[in-house]
mmCIF file of C-alpha atoms and ligand atoms in Angstrom:
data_model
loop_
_atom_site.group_PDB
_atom_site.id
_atom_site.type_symbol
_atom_site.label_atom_id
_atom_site.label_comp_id
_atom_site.label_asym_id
_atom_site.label_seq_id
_atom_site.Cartn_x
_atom_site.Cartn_y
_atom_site.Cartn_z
ATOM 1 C CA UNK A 1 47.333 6.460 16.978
ATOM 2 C CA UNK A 2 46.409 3.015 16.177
ATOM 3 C CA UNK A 3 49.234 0.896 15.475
ATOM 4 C CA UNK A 4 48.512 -2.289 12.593
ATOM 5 C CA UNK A 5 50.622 -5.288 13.257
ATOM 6 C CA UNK A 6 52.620 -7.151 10.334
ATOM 7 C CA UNK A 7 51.886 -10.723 9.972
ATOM 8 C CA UNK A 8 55.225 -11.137 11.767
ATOM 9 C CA UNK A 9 54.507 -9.051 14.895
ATOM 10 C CA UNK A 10 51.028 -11.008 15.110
ATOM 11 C CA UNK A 11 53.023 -14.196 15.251
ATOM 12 C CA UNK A 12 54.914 -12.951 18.270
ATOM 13 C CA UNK A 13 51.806 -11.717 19.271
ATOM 14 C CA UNK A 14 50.403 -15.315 19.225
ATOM 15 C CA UNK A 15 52.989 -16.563 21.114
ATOM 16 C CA UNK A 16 52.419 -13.704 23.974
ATOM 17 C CA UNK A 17 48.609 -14.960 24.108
ATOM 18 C CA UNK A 18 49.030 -18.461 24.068
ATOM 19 C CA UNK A 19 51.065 -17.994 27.530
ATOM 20 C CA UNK A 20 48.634 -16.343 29.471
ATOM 21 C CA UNK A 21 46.144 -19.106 27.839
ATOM 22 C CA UNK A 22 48.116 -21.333 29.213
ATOM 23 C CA UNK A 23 48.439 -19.856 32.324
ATOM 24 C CA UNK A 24 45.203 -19.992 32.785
ATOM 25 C CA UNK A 25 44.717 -23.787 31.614
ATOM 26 C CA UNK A 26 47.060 -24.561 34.743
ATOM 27 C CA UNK A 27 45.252 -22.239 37.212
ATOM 28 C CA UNK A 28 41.448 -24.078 36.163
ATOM 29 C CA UNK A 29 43.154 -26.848 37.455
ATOM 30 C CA UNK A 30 43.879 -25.458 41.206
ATOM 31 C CA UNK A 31 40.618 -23.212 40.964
ATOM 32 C CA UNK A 32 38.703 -24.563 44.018
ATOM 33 C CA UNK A 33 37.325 -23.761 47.246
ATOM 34 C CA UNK A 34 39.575 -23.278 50.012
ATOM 35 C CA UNK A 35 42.383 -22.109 48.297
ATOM 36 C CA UNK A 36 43.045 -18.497 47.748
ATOM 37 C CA UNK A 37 43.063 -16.034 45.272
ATOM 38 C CA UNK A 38 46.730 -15.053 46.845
ATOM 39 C CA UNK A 39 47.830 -18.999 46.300
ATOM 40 C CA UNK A 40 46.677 -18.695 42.679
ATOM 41 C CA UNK A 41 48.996 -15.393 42.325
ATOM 42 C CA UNK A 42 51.865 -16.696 43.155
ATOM 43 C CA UNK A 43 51.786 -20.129 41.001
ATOM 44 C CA UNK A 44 50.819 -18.197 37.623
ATOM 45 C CA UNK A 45 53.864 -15.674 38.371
ATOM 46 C CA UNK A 46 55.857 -18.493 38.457
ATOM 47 C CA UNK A 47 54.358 -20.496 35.530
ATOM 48 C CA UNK A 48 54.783 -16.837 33.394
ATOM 49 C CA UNK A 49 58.657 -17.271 34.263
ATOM 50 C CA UNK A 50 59.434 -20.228 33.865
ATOM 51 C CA UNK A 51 58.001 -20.244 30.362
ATOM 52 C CA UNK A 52 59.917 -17.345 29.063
ATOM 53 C CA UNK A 53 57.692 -14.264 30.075
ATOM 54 C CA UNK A 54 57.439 -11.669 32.422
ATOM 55 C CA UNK A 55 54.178 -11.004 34.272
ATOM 56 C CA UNK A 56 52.640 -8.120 32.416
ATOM 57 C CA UNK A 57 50.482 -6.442 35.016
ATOM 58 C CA UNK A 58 52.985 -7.003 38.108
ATOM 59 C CA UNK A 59 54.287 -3.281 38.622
ATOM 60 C CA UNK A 60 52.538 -1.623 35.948
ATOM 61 C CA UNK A 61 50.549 1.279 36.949
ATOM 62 C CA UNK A 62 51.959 -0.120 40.710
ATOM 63 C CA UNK A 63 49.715 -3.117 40.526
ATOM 64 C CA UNK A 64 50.697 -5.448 43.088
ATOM 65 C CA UNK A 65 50.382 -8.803 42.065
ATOM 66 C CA UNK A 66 50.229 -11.029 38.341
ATOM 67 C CA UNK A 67 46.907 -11.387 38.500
ATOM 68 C CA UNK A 68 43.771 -9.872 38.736
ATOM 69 C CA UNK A 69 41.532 -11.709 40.630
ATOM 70 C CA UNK A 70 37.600 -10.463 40.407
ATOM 71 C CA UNK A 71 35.364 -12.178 42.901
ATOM 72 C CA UNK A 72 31.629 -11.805 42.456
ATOM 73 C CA UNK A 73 30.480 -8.436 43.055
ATOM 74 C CA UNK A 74 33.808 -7.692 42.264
ATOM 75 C CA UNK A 75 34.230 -6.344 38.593
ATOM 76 C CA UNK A 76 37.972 -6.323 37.491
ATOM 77 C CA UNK A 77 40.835 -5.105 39.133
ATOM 78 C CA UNK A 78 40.842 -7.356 42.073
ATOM 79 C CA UNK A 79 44.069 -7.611 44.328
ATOM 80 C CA UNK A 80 44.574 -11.062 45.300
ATOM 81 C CA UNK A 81 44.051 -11.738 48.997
ATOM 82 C CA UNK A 82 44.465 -14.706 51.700
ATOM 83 C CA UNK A 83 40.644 -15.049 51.899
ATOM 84 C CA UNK A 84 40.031 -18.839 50.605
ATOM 85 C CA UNK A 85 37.489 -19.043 47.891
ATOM 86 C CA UNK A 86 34.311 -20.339 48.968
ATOM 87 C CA UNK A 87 31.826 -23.022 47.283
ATOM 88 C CA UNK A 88 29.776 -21.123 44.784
ATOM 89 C CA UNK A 89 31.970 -17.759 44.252
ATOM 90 C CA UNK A 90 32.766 -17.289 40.701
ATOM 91 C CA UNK A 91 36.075 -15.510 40.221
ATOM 92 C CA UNK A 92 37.553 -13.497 37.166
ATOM 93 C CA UNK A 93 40.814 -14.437 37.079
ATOM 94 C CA UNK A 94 42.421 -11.400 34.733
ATOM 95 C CA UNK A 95 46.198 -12.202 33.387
ATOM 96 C CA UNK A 96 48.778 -10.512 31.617
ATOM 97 C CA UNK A 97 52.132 -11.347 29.993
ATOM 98 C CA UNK A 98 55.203 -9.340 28.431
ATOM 99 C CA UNK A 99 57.292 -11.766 25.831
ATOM 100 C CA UNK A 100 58.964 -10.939 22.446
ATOM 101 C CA UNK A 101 58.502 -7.505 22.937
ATOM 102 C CA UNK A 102 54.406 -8.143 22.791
ATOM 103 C CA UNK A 103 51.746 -8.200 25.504
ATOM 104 C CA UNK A 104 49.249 -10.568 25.921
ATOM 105 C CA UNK A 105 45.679 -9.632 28.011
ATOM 106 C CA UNK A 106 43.721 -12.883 28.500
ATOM 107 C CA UNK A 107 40.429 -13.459 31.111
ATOM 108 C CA UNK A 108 38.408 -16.115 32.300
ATOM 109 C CA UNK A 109 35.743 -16.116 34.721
ATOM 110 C CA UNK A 110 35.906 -19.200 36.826
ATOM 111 C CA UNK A 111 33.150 -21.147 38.653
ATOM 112 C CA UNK A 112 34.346 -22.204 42.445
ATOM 113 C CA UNK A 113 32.354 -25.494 43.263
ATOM 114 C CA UNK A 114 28.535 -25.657 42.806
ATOM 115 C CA UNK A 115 27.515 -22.767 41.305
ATOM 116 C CA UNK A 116 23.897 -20.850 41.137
ATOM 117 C CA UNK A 117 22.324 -21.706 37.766
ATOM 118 C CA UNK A 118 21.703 -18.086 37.867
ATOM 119 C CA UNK A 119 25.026 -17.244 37.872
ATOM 120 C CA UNK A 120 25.984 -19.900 35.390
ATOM 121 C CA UNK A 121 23.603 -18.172 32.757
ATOM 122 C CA UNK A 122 25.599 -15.029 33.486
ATOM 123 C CA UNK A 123 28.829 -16.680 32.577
ATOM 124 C CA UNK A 124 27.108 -18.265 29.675
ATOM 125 C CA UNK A 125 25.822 -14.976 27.983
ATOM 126 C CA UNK A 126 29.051 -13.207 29.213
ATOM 127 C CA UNK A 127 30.672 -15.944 27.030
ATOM 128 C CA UNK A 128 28.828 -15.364 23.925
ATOM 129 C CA UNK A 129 28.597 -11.586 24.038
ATOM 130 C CA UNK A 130 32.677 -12.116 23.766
ATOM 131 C CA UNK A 131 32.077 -14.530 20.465
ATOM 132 C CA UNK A 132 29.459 -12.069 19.586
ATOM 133 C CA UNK A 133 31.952 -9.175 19.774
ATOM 134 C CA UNK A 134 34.686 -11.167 18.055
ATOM 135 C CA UNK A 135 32.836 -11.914 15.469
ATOM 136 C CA UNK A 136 32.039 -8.287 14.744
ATOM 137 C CA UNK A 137 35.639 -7.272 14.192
ATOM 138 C CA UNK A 138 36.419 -7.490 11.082
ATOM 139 C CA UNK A 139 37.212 -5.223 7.720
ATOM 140 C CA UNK A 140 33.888 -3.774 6.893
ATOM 141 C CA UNK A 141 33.090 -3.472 10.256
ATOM 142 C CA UNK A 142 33.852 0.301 12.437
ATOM 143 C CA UNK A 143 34.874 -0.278 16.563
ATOM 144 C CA UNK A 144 31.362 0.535 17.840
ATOM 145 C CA UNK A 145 29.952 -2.538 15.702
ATOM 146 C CA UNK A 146 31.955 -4.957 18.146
ATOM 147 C CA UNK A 147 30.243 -3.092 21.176
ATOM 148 C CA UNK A 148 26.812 -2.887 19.623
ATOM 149 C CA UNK A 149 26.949 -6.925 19.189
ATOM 150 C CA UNK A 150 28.302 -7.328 23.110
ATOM 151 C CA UNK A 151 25.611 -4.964 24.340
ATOM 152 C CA UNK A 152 22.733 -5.764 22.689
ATOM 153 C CA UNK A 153 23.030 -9.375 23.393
ATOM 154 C CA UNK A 154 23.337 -8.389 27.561
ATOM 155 C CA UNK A 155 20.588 -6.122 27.746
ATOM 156 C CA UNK A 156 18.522 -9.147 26.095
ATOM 157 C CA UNK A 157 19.320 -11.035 28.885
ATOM 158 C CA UNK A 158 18.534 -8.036 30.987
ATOM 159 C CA UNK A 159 22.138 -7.360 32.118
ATOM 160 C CA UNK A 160 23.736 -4.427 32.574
ATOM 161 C CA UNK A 161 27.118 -3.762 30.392
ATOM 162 C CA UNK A 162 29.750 -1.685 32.443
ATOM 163 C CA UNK A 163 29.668 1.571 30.724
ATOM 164 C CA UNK A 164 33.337 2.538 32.540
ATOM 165 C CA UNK A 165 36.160 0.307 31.898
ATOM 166 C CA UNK A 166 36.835 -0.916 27.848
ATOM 167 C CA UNK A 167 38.550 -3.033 25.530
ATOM 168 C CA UNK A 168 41.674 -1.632 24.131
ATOM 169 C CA UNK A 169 44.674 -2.250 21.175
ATOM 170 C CA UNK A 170 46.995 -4.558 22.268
ATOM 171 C CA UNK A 171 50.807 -4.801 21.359
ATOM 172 C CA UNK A 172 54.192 -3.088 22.433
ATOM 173 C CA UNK A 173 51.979 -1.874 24.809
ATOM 174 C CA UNK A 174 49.156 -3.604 27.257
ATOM 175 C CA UNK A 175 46.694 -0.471 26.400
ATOM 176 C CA UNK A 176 47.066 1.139 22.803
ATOM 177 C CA UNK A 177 44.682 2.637 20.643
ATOM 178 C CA UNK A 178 41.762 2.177 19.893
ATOM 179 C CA UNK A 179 39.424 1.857 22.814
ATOM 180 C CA UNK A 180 36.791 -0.670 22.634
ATOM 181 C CA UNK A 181 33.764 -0.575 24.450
ATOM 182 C CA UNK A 182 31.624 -2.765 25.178
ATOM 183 C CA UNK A 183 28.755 -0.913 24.249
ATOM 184 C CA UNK A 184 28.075 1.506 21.252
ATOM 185 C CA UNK A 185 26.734 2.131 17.852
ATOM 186 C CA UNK A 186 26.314 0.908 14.551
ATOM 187 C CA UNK A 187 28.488 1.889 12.147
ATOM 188 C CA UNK A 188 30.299 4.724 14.663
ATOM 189 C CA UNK A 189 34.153 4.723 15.354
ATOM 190 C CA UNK A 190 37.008 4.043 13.383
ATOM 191 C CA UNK A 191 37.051 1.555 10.642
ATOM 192 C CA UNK A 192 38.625 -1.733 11.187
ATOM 193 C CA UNK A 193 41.569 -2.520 8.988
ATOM 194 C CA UNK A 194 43.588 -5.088 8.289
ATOM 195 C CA UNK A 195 46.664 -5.916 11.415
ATOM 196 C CA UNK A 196 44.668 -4.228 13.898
ATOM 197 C CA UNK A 197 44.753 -6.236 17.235
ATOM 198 C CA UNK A 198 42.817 -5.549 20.017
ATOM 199 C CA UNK A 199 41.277 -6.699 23.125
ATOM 200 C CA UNK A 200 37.823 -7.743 23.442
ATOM 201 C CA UNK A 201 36.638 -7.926 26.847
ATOM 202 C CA UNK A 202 32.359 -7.721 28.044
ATOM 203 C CA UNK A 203 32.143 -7.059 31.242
ATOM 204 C CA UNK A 204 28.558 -7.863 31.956
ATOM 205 C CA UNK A 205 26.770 -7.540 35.198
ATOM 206 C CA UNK A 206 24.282 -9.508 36.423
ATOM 207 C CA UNK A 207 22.151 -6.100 37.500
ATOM 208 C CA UNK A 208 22.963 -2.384 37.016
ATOM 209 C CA UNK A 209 25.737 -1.445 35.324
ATOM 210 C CA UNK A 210 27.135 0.521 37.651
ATOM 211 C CA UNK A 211 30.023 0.141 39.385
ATOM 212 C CA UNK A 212 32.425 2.021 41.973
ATOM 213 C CA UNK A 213 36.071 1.220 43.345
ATOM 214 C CA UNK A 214 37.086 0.194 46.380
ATOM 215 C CA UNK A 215 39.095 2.150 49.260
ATOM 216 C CA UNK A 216 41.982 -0.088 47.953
ATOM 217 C CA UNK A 217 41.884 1.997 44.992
ATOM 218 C CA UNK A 218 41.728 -1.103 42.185
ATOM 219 C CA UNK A 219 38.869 -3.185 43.208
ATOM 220 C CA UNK A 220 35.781 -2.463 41.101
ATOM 221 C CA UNK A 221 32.493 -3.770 42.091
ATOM 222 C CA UNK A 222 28.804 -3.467 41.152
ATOM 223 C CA UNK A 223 27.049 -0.739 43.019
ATOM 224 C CA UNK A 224 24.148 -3.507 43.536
ATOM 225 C CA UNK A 225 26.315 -6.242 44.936
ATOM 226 C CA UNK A 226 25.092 -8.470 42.501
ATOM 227 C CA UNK A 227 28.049 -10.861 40.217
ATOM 228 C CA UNK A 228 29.888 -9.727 37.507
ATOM 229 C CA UNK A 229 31.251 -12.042 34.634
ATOM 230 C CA UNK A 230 34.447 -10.887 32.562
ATOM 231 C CA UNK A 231 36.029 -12.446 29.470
ATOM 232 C CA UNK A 232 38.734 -11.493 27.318
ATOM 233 C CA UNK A 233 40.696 -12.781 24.145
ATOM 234 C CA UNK A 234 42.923 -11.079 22.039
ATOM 235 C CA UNK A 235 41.870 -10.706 18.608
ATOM 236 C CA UNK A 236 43.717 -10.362 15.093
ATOM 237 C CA UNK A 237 42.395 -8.535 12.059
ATOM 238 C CA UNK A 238 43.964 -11.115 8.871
ATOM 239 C CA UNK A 239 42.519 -11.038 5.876
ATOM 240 C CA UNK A 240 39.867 -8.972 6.658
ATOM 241 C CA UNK A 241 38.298 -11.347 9.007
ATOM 242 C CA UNK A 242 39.063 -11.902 13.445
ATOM 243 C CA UNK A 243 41.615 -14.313 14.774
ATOM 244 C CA UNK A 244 41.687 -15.027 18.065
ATOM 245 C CA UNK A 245 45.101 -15.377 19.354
ATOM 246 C CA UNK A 246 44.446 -16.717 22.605
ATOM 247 C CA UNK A 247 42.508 -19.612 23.574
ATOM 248 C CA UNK A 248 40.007 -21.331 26.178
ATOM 249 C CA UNK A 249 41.392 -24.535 24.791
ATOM 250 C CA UNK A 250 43.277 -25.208 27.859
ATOM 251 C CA UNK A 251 40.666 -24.325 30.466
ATOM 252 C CA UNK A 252 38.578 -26.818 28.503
ATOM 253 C CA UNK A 253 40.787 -29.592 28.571
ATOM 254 C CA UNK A 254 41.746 -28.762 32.498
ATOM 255 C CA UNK A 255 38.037 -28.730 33.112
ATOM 256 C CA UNK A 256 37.169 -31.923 31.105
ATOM 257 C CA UNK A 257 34.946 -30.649 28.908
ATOM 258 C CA UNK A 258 34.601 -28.217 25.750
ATOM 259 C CA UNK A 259 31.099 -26.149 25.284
ATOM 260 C CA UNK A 260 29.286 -25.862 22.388
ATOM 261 C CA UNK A 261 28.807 -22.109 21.307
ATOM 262 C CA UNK A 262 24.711 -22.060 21.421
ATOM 263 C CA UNK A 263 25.816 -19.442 18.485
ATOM 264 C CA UNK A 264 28.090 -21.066 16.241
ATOM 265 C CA UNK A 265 27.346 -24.385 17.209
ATOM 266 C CA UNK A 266 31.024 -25.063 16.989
ATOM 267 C CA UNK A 267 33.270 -25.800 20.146
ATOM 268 C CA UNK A 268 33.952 -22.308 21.448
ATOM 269 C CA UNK A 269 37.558 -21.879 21.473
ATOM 270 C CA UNK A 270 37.860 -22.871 18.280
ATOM 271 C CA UNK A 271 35.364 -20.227 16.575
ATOM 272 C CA UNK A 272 37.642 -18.621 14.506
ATOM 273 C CA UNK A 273 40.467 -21.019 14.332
HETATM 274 MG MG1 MG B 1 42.929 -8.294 30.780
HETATM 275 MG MG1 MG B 2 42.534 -5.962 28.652
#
């Protein structure tokens, strides 16, 4: 059962999103190589608390850590480790939060150092198949619209869209209904009506989109080895049209710089805002 949000509940919704936004603002900050992804853990668990929140993935489903922290081959689900990030990983840094009775689900993935320009593209179109599915989620629209936009616009690239792990409804609850893929039809799935909130998250891979998990029974990785990109906002259905409730604004600004959507043309956190 899908449960709509009142405008209320979305602006306590907002406020659940624009922690882990922040969260990850501070982290692009400390992203670099040498550290590690363990490091990183343990100062967004503590940035979560002392703002007011409660890290949303720590425990649930006995996840170990605040974070999960995807590097390269590695899809989502990654458990932190000591390993120090090298010069040219890329690593999606996944983050929940738990405030106000609301859940927030927010993902960047992060470029470590010098980075392939091949690998850069992949973070690029990974990027706009997110705006892409964003955009698509709106009244008018069914769920498998907002996967049709993210896939079509990978498999032009020639990437392959992971076919196993989705986007979900957001709220009371880190994973309510609907499901939303990140591939699908046009015009298939349920309608999308006002107050619905949901997560949006591609999770493109640079080759086949296949993927397996680890021994450690999270980690999942391409079965070709190749990199994996992942983003994720959460998204508000008001007045018929998306709202993104979380941001890449502070990223941006940690980063020094704000990207253009090649879509929009406008700066791309602020696409909907
Ligand atoms: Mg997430
Ligand atoms: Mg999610």
């Amino acid at each position: 059962m899908i449960h709509y949000k009142s405008a209320e509940e979305i602006e306590l919704m907002r406020k659940s999103a624009l922690l882990v936004s922040k969260t990850l603002g501070m982290l692009a900050g400390e992203i670099k190589p040498g550290v590690s992804s363990l490091y990183l853990d343990g100062l967004a668990e503590q940035f979560i608390r002392d703002h007011g929140g409660i890290p949303g993935f720590l425990g649930m489903y006995d996840f170990p850590n605040t974070l999960c922290m995807s590097l390269n081959e590695q899809v989502v689900h990654g458990i932190p480790s000591k390993k120090p990030l090298d010069d040219g990983d890329i690593i999606s840094v996944d983050c929940g939060v738990y405030m106000n009775g609301f859940y927030g689900d927010h993902a960047y993935t992060f470029e470590v150092g010098e980075v392939a320009p091949e690998v850069k593209k992949l973070l690029r179109v990974t990027r706009e198949c997110l705006e892409l599915g964003v955009q698509a989620c709106k009244v008018g629209n069914r769920i498998e619209d907002i996967g049709y936009a993210v896939q079509q616009h990978a498999e032009k690239n020639g990437y392959g869209v992971v076919r196993e792990l989705v986007g979900h409804g957001l709220g009371r609850n880190m994973h309510e209904d609907p499901q939303v893929p990140n591939y699908g039809r046009r015009g298939r799935g349920k309608k999308i009506q006002e107050g619905l909130v949901v997560a949006i998250e591609p999770m493109i891979n640079m080759g086949t989109h296949r993927v397996k998990q680890l021994k450690d029974g999270w980690s999942i990785v391409t079965l070709d080895g190749k990199p994996s990109a992942h983003y994720e906002h959460d998204v508000a259905v008001v007045n018929g049209q998306p709202e993104i409730l979380s941001t890449f604004a502070y990223i941006y600004e940690a980063l020094g710089y704000t990207p253009e959507s090649p879509i929009t043309g406008k700066a791309i956190h602020d696409i909907t805002q």
